[in-house]
Coordinates of C-alpha atoms and ligand atoms in Angstrom, one line a residue:
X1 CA 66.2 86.6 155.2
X2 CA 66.7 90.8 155.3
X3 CA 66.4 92.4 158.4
X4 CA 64.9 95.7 157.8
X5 CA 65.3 98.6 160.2
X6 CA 63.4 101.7 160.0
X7 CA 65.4 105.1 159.9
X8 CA 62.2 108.0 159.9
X9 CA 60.2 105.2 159.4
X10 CA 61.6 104.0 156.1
X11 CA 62.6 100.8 156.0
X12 CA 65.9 99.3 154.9
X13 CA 68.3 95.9 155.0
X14 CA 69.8 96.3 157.9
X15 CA 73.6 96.4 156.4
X16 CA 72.5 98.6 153.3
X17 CA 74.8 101.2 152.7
X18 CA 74.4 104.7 153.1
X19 CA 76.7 107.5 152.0
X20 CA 77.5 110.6 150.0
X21 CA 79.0 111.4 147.4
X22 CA 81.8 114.4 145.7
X23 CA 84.1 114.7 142.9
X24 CA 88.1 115.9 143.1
X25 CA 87.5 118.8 140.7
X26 CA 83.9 120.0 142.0
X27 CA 85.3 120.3 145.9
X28 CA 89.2 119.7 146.0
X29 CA 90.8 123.3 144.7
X30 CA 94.5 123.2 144.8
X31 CA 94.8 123.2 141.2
X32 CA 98.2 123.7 140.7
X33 CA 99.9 122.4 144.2
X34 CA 101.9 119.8 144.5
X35 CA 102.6 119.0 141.1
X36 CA 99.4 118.0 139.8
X37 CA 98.9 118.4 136.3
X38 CA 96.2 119.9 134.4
X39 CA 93.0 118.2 133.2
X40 CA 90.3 119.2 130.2
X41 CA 88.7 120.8 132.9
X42 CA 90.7 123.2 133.9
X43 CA 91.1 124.5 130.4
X44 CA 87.5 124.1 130.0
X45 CA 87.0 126.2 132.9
X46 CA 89.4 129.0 132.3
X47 CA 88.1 129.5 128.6
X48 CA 86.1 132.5 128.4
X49 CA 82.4 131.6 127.9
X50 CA 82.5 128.4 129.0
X51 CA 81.5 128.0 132.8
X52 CA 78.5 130.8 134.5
X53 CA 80.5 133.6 135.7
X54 CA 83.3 132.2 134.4
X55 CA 83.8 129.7 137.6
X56 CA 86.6 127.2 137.3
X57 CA 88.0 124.8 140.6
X58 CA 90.6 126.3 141.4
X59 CA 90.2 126.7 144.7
X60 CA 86.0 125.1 145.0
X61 CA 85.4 124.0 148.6
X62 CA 89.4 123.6 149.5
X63 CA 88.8 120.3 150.2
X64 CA 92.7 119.5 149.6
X65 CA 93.6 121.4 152.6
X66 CA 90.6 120.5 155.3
X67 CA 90.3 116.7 154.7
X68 CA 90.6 116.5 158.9
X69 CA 87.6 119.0 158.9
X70 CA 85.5 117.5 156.3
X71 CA 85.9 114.3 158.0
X72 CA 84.7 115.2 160.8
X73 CA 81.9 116.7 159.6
X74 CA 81.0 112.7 158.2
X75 CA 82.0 111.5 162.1
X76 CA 79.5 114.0 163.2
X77 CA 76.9 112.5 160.9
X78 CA 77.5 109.2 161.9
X79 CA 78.4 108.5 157.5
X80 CA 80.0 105.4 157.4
X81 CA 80.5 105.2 153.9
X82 CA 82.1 108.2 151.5
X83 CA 82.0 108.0 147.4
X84 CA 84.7 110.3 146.1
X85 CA 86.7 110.4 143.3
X86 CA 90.2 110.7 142.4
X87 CA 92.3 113.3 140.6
X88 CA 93.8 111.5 137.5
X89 CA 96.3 114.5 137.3
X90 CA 97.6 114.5 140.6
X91 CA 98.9 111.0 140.3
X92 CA 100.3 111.5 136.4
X93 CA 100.4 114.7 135.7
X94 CA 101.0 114.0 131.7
X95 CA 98.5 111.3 132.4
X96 CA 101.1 108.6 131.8
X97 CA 102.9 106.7 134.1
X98 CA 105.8 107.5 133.1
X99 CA 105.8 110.1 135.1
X100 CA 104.1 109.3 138.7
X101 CA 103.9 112.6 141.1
X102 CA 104.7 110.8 144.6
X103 CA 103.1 114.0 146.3
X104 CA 99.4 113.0 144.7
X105 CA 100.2 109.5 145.8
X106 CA 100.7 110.5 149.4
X107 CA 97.7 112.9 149.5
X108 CA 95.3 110.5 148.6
X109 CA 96.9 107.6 150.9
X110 CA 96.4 110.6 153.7
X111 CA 93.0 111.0 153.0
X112 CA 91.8 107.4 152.5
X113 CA 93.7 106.9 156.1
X114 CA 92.4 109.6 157.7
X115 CA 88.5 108.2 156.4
X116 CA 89.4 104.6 157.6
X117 CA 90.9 105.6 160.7
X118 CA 87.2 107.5 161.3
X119 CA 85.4 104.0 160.6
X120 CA 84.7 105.2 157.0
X121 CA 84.9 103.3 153.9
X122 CA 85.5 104.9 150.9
X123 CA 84.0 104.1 147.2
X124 CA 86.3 105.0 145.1
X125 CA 85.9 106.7 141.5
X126 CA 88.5 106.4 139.3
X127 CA 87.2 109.1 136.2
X128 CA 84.5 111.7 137.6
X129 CA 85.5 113.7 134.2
X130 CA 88.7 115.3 135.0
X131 CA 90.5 113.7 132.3
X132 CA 94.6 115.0 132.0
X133 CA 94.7 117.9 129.7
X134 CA 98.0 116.4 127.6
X135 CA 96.1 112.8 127.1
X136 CA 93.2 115.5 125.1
X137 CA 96.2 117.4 123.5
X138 CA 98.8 114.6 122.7
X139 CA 96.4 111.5 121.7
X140 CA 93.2 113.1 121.6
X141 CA 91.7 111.9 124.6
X142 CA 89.0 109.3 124.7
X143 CA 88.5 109.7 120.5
X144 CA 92.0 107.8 120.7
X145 CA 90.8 104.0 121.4
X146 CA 93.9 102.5 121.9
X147 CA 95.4 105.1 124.1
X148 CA 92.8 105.4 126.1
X149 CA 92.7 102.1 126.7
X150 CA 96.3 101.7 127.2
X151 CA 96.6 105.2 129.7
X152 CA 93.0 104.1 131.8
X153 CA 94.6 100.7 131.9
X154 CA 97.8 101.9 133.5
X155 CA 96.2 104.9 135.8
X156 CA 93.9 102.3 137.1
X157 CA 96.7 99.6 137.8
X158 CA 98.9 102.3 139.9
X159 CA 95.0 103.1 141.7
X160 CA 94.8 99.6 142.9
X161 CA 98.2 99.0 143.3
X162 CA 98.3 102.0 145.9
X163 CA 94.8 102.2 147.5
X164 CA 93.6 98.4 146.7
X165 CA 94.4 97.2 150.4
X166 CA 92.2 100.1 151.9
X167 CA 89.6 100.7 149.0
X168 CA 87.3 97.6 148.9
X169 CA 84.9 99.4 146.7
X170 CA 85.9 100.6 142.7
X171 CA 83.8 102.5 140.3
X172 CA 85.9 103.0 137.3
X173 CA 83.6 106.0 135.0
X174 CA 81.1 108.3 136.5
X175 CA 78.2 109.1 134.3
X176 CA 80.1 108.2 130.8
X177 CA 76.9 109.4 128.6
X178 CA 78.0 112.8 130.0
X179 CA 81.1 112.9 129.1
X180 CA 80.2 111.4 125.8
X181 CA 77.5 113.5 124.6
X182 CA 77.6 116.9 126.9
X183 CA 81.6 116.6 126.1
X184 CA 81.7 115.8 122.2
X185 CA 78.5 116.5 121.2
X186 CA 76.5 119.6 122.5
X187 CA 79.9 121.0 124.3
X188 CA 78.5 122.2 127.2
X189 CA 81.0 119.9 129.2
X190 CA 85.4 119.8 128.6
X191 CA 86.7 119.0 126.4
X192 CA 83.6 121.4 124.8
X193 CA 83.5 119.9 121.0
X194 CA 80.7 120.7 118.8
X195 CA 79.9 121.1 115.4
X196 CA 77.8 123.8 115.9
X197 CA 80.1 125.8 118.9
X198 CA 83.2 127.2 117.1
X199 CA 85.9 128.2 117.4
X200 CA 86.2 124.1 118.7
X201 CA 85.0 122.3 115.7
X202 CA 84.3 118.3 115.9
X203 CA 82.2 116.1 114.8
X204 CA 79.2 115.9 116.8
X205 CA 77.7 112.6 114.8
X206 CA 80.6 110.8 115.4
X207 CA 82.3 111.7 118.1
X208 CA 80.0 110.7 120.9
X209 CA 80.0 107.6 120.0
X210 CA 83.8 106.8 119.7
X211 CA 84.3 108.4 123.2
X212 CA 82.0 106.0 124.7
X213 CA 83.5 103.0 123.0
X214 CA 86.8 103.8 123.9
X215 CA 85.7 104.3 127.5
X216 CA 84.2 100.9 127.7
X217 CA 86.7 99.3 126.3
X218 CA 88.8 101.3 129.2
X219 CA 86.5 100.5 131.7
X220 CA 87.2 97.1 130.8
X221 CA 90.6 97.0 130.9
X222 CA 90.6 98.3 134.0
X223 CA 88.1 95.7 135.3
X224 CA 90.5 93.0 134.2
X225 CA 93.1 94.0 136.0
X226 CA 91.6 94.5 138.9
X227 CA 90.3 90.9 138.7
X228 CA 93.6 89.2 137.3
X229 CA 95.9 91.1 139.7
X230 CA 94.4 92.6 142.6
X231 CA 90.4 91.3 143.3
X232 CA 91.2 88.0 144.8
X233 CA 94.6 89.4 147.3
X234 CA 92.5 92.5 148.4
X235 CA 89.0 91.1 147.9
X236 CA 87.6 94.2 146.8
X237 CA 84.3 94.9 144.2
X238 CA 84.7 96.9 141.0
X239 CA 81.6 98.9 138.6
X240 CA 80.9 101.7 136.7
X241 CA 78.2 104.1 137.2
X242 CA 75.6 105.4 134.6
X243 CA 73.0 108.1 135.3
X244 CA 69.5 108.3 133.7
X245 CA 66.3 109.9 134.5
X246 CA 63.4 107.4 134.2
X247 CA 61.1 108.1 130.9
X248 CA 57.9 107.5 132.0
X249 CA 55.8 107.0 128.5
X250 CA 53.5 110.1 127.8
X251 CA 50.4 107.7 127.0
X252 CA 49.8 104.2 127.1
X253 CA 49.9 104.1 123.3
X254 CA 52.2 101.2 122.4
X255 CA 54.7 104.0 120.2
X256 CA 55.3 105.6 123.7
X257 CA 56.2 102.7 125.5
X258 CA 58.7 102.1 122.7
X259 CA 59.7 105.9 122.9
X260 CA 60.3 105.1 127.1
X261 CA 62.4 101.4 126.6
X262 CA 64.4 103.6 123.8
X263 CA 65.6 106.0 125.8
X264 CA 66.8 103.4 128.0
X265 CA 68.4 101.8 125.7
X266 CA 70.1 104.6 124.3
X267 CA 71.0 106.0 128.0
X268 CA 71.8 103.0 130.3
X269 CA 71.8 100.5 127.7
X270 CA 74.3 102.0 126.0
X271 CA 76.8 101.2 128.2
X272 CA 75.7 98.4 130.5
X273 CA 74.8 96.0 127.6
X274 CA 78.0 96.0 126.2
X275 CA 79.3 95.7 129.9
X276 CA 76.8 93.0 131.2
X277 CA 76.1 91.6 127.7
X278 CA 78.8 91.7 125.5
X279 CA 77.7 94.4 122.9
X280 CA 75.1 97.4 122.2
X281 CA 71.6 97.3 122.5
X282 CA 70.3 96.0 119.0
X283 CA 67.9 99.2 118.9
X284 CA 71.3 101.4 118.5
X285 CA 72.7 99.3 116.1
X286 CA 69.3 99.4 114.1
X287 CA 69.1 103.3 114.2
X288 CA 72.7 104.5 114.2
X289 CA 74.3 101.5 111.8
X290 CA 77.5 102.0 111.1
X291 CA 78.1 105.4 113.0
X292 CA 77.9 102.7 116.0
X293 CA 81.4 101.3 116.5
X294 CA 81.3 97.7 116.7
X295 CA 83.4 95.5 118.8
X296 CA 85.9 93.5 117.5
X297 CA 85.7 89.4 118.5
X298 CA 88.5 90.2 121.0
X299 CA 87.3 93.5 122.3
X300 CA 83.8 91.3 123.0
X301 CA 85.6 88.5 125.1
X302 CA 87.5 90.9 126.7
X303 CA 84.0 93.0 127.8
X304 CA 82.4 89.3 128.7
X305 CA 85.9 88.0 130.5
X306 CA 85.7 91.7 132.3
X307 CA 82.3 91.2 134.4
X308 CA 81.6 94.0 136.7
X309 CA 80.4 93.2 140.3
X310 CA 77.5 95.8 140.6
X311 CA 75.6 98.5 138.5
X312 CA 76.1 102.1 139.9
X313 CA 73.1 104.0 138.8
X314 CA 73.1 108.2 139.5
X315 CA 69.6 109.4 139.2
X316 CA 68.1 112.5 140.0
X317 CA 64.8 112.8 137.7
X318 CA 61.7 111.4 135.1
X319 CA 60.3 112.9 132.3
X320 CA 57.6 112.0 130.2
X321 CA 58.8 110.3 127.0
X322 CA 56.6 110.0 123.7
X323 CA 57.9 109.0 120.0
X324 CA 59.2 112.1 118.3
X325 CA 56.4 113.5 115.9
X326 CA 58.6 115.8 113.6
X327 CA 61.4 114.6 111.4
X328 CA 64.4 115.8 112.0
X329 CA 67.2 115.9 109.3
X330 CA 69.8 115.6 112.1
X331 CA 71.5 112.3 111.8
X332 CA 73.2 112.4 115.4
X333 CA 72.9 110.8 118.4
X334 CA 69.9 112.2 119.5
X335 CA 68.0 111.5 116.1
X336 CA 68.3 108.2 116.8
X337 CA 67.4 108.0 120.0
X338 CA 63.7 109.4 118.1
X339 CA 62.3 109.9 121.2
X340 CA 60.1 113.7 122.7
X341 CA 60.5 114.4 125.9
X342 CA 58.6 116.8 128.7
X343 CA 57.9 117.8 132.1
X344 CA 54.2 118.3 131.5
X345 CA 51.2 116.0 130.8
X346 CA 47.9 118.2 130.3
X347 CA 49.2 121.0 131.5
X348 CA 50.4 119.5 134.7
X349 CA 54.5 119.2 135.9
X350 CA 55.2 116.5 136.4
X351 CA 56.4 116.7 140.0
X352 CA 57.9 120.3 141.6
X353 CA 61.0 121.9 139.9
X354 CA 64.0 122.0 142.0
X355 CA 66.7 124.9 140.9
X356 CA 67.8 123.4 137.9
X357 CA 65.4 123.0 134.5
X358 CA 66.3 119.5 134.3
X359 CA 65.3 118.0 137.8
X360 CA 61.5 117.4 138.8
X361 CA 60.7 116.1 142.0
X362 CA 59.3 112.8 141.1
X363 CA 60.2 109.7 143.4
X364 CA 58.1 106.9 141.9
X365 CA 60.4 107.3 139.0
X366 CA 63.3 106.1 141.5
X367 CA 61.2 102.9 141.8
X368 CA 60.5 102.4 138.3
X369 CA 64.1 103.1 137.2
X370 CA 66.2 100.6 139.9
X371 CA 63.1 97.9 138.7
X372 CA 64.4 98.5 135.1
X373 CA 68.0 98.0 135.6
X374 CA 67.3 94.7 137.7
X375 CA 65.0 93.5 135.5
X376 CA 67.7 94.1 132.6
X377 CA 71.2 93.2 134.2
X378 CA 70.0 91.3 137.0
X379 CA 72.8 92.8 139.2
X380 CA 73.6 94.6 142.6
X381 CA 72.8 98.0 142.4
X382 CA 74.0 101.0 144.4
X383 CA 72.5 104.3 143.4
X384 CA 76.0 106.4 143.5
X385 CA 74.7 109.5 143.5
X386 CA 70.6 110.8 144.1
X387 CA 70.0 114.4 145.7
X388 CA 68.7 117.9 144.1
X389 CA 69.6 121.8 144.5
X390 CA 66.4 124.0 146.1
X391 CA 64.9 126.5 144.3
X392 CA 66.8 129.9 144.6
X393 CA 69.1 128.8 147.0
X394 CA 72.1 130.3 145.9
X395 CA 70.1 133.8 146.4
X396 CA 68.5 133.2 149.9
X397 CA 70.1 134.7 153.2
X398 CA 72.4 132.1 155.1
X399 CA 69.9 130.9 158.1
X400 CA 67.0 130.3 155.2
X401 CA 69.9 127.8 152.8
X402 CA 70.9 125.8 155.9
X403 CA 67.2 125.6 156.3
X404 CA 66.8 123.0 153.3
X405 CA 63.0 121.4 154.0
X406 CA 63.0 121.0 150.6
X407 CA 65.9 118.9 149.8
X408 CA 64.8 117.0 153.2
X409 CA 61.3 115.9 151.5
X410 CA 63.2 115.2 148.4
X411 CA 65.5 112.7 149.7
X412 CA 62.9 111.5 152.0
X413 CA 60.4 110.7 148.9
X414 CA 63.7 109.0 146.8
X415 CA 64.7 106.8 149.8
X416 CA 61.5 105.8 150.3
X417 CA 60.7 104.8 146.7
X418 CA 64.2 103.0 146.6
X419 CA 62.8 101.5 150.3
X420 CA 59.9 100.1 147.9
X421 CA 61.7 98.5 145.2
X422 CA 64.0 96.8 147.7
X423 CA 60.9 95.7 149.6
X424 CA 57.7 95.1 147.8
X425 CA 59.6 94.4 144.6
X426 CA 62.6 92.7 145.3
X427 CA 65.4 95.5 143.7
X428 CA 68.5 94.5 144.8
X429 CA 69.6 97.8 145.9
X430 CA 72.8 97.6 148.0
X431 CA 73.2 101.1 149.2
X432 CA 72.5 104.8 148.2
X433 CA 74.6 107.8 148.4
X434 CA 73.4 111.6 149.0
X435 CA 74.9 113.9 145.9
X436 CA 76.2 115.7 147.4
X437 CA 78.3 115.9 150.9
X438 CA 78.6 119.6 150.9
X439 CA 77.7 122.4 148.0
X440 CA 80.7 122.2 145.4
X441 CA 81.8 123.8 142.0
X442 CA 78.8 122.2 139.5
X443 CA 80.3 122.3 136.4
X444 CA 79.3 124.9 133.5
X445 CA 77.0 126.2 136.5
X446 CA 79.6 127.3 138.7
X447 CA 78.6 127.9 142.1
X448 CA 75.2 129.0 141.7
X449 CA 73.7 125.7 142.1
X450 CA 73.9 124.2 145.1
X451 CA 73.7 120.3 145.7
X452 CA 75.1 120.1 149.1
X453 CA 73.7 118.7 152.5
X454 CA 76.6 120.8 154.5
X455 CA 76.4 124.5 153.2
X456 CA 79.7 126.1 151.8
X457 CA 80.3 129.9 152.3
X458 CA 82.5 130.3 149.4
X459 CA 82.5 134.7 150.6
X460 CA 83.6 133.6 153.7
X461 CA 86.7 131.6 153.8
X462 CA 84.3 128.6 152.7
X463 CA 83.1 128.0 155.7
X464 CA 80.9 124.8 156.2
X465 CA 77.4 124.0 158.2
X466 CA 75.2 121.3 157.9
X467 CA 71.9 122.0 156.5
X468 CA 68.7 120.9 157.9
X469 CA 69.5 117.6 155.6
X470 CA 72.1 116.6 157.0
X471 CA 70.7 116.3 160.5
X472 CA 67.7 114.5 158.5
X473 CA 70.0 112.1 157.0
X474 CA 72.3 111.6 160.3
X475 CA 69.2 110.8 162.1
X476 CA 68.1 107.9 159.4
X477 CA 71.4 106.9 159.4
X478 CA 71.7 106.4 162.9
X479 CA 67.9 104.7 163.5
Ligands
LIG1 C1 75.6 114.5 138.2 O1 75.1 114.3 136.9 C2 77.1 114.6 138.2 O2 77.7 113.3 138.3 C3 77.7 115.5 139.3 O3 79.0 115.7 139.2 C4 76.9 116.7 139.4 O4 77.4 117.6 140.4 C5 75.4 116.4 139.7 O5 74.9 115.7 138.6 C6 74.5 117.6 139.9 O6 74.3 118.2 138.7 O7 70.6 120.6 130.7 O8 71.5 119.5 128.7 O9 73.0 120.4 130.3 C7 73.7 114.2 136.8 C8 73.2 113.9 135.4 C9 73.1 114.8 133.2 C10 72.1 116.0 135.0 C11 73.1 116.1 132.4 C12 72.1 117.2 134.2 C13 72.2 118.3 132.2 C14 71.6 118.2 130.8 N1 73.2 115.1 134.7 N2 72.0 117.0 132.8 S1 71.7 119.8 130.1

């Protein structure tokens, strides 16, 4: 039996797990301090073109040198539960372990004590993108199957090995679709490769999907490890996270329903069948053949033998989705995927536009998604990131950001959908964490969008305040 409690009314288990959620490039800065190496990103940052304004992480939010204030700011909260990520680089700054930088070793083991001592467990992400620049330069970074597998494998063993007997909670990839086709096949993400973006060449048919077969096959290894040598001493829970909008079909015509399970397939499916299955959804295998890379007999025991313990799902959005109508002569990822898809239906939106193109304000979708993933994977899901930016923020005066009603009614609408799924439908959803803690460096987009329940004044010594979501949140939290 669930006890349910209800924070502003909304109802959840009564030990479900609420958090929020950064990334080591997006808030830590300190690029180049105490010996930490470089990663894709940091090139990808500092090439001209590449990032709005030319924004890199250097410095971000500071994070490295205020983990006592940015803890705090959780205390204050009442947050009990904190997803970050590590640096890959700080720890090996080649990326191999040959070479392990003690001084990243005892930053994060300062900052994971610092959270636990403040009654705050973190989730732990083991690749939120920042991949170590020599692993791209030397071996060709996750094209390379065998040395990703073998570098993951090792990175993740010194991760448990060092943190295992504080972090309970291990998310080896976040959002492996992005890096995979943002990073290898439009180039609008490090390591930037694109057929049609010189100078970087690539192979844009290709390439995506050997990046995301090789980081399976990591995540895997990494899995196994942590069961075979660390799960059962620290008794600790280990997952990957995916992100997908839902694609709500355009019509009820039965090609549109196809187009909307497609893109699942193609987006979630892509990964979690060969992690909760054994191999890829037959629909990719029927529309990509043999630019799909299949799984040797070993590689599948090893993906069955490596079982992850929950699904982490990051989902911001839905979208109308209806079979494509023109032919493309394209013969890439996205061709076979086949699928159209909008943000208007008869002239309407589909819900309100937040600041960025891609994310509509539409809740049920949350409801729909976490119902597909349980009704797929049949699994324990913990939606590891969910949040928006607001419309113009980055341009409005200081007292008007921290005033954020509209990321309040946005998280209110998501947690209530998720509130339904767990309730009226049965969803196990385990937990749910706020993307993000505090405004940070997003990506190509720099620091114009903002994503953060605490504000960062990045002209004034990045300063931080709470917005008006963060009291909303604190105060579901704490009923
Ligand atoms: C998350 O991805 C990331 O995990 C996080 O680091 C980031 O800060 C957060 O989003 C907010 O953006 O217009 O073609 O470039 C969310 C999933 C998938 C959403 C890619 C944006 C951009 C598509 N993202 N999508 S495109």
């Amino acid at each position: 039996v669930i006890t349910f409690t209800r924070g502003h009314k909304i109802p959840f288990p009564k030990d479900f797990v609420f958090g929020t959620a950064t990334a080591a490039y997006q808030i830590e800065g300190a690029a180049k301090e105490d010996g930490r190496g470089p990663s894709i990103w940091d090139e990808f940052s500092h090439t001209p073109g590449k990032t709005f304004q030319g924004a890199t992480g250097d410095v971000a939010c500071d994070h490295y040198h205020r983990l006592e204030e940015d803890v705090k700011l959780m205390v204050d909260m009442g947050i009990k539960y904190y997803r970050m990520s590590i640096s890959w680089s700080r720890l090996l700054p080649n990326g191999t372990i040959d070479n392990i930088n003690q001084r990243g070793i005892d930053h994060y083991n300062k900052e994971i004590d610092i959270l636990v001592k403040n009654g705050i467990k973190p989730f732990v992400t083991l690749y939120h993108w920042d991949l170590p620049l020599n692993l791209h330069k030397k071996y060709g970074g996750w094209l390379n199957k065998d040395a990703s597998m073998k570098h993951f494998g090792d990175y993740a063993d010194l991760c448990f090995k060092s943190f295992g007997d504080r972090v309970k909670n291990w998310i080896t990839f976040n959002e492996a679709w992005c890096s995979s086709v943002l990073g290898y096949l439009n180039g609008v993400h490090a390591p930037g490769r694109c057929t049609n973006c010189k100078p970087e060449q690539g192979d844009s048919i290709k390439e995506p999907y050997l990046a995301a077969h090789s980081i399976i096959l990591s995540h895997a290894v990494a899995v196994e490890t942590y069961k075979k040598r660390y799960q059962q001493s620290q008794g600790g829970f280990i997952g990957m996270t995916m992100n997908s909008d839902w694609g709500e079909p355009l019509t009820d015509k039965p090609e549109d329903q196809d187009a909307s399970e497609r893109m699942m397939e193609f987006q979630l499916g892509w990964f979690a069948d060969p992690i909760f299955k054994g191999d890829y959804p037959p629909v990719m295998r029927r529309q990509a053949g043999s630019l799909l890379p299949t799984f040797t007999y070993s590689e599948k025991q090893l993906l069955l033998r490596a079982k992850s313990d929950f699904f982490g799902l990051n989902h911001y959005s839905t979208a109308y989705v209806s079979a494509r109508s023109s032919v493309s002569n394209d013969n890439d990822y996205f061709a076979h995927m086949n699928v159209s898809t909008t943000h208007e239906k008869d002239g309407k939106p589909i819900g309100v536009m937040a600041d960025s193109p891609w994310l509509y304000v539409v809740p049920w979708g949350a409801r729909r998604i976490v119902n597909w993933v349980y009704n797929r994977y049949r699994i324990k899901i913990y939606v590891t990131e969910n949040g928006c930016d607001v419309p113009n923020e980055d341009k409005l005066p200081f007292d008007q950001a921290i005033n954020d009603t509209f990321r309040v009614s946005y998280l209110h609408g998501y947690l209530n959908a998720i509130s339904e799924a767990i309730q009226q439908d049965n969803v196990p959803v385990a937990g749910y964490f706020v993307w993000s803690f505090m405004d940070n460096y997003e990506w190509a987009d720099g620091y114009a969008k903002r994503f953060g329940i605490h504000y960062v004044d990045y002209a004034k010594n990045n300063t931080r305040t709470a917005k008006a979501s963060a009291k909303w949140y604190a105060e579901l939290i704490k009923q």
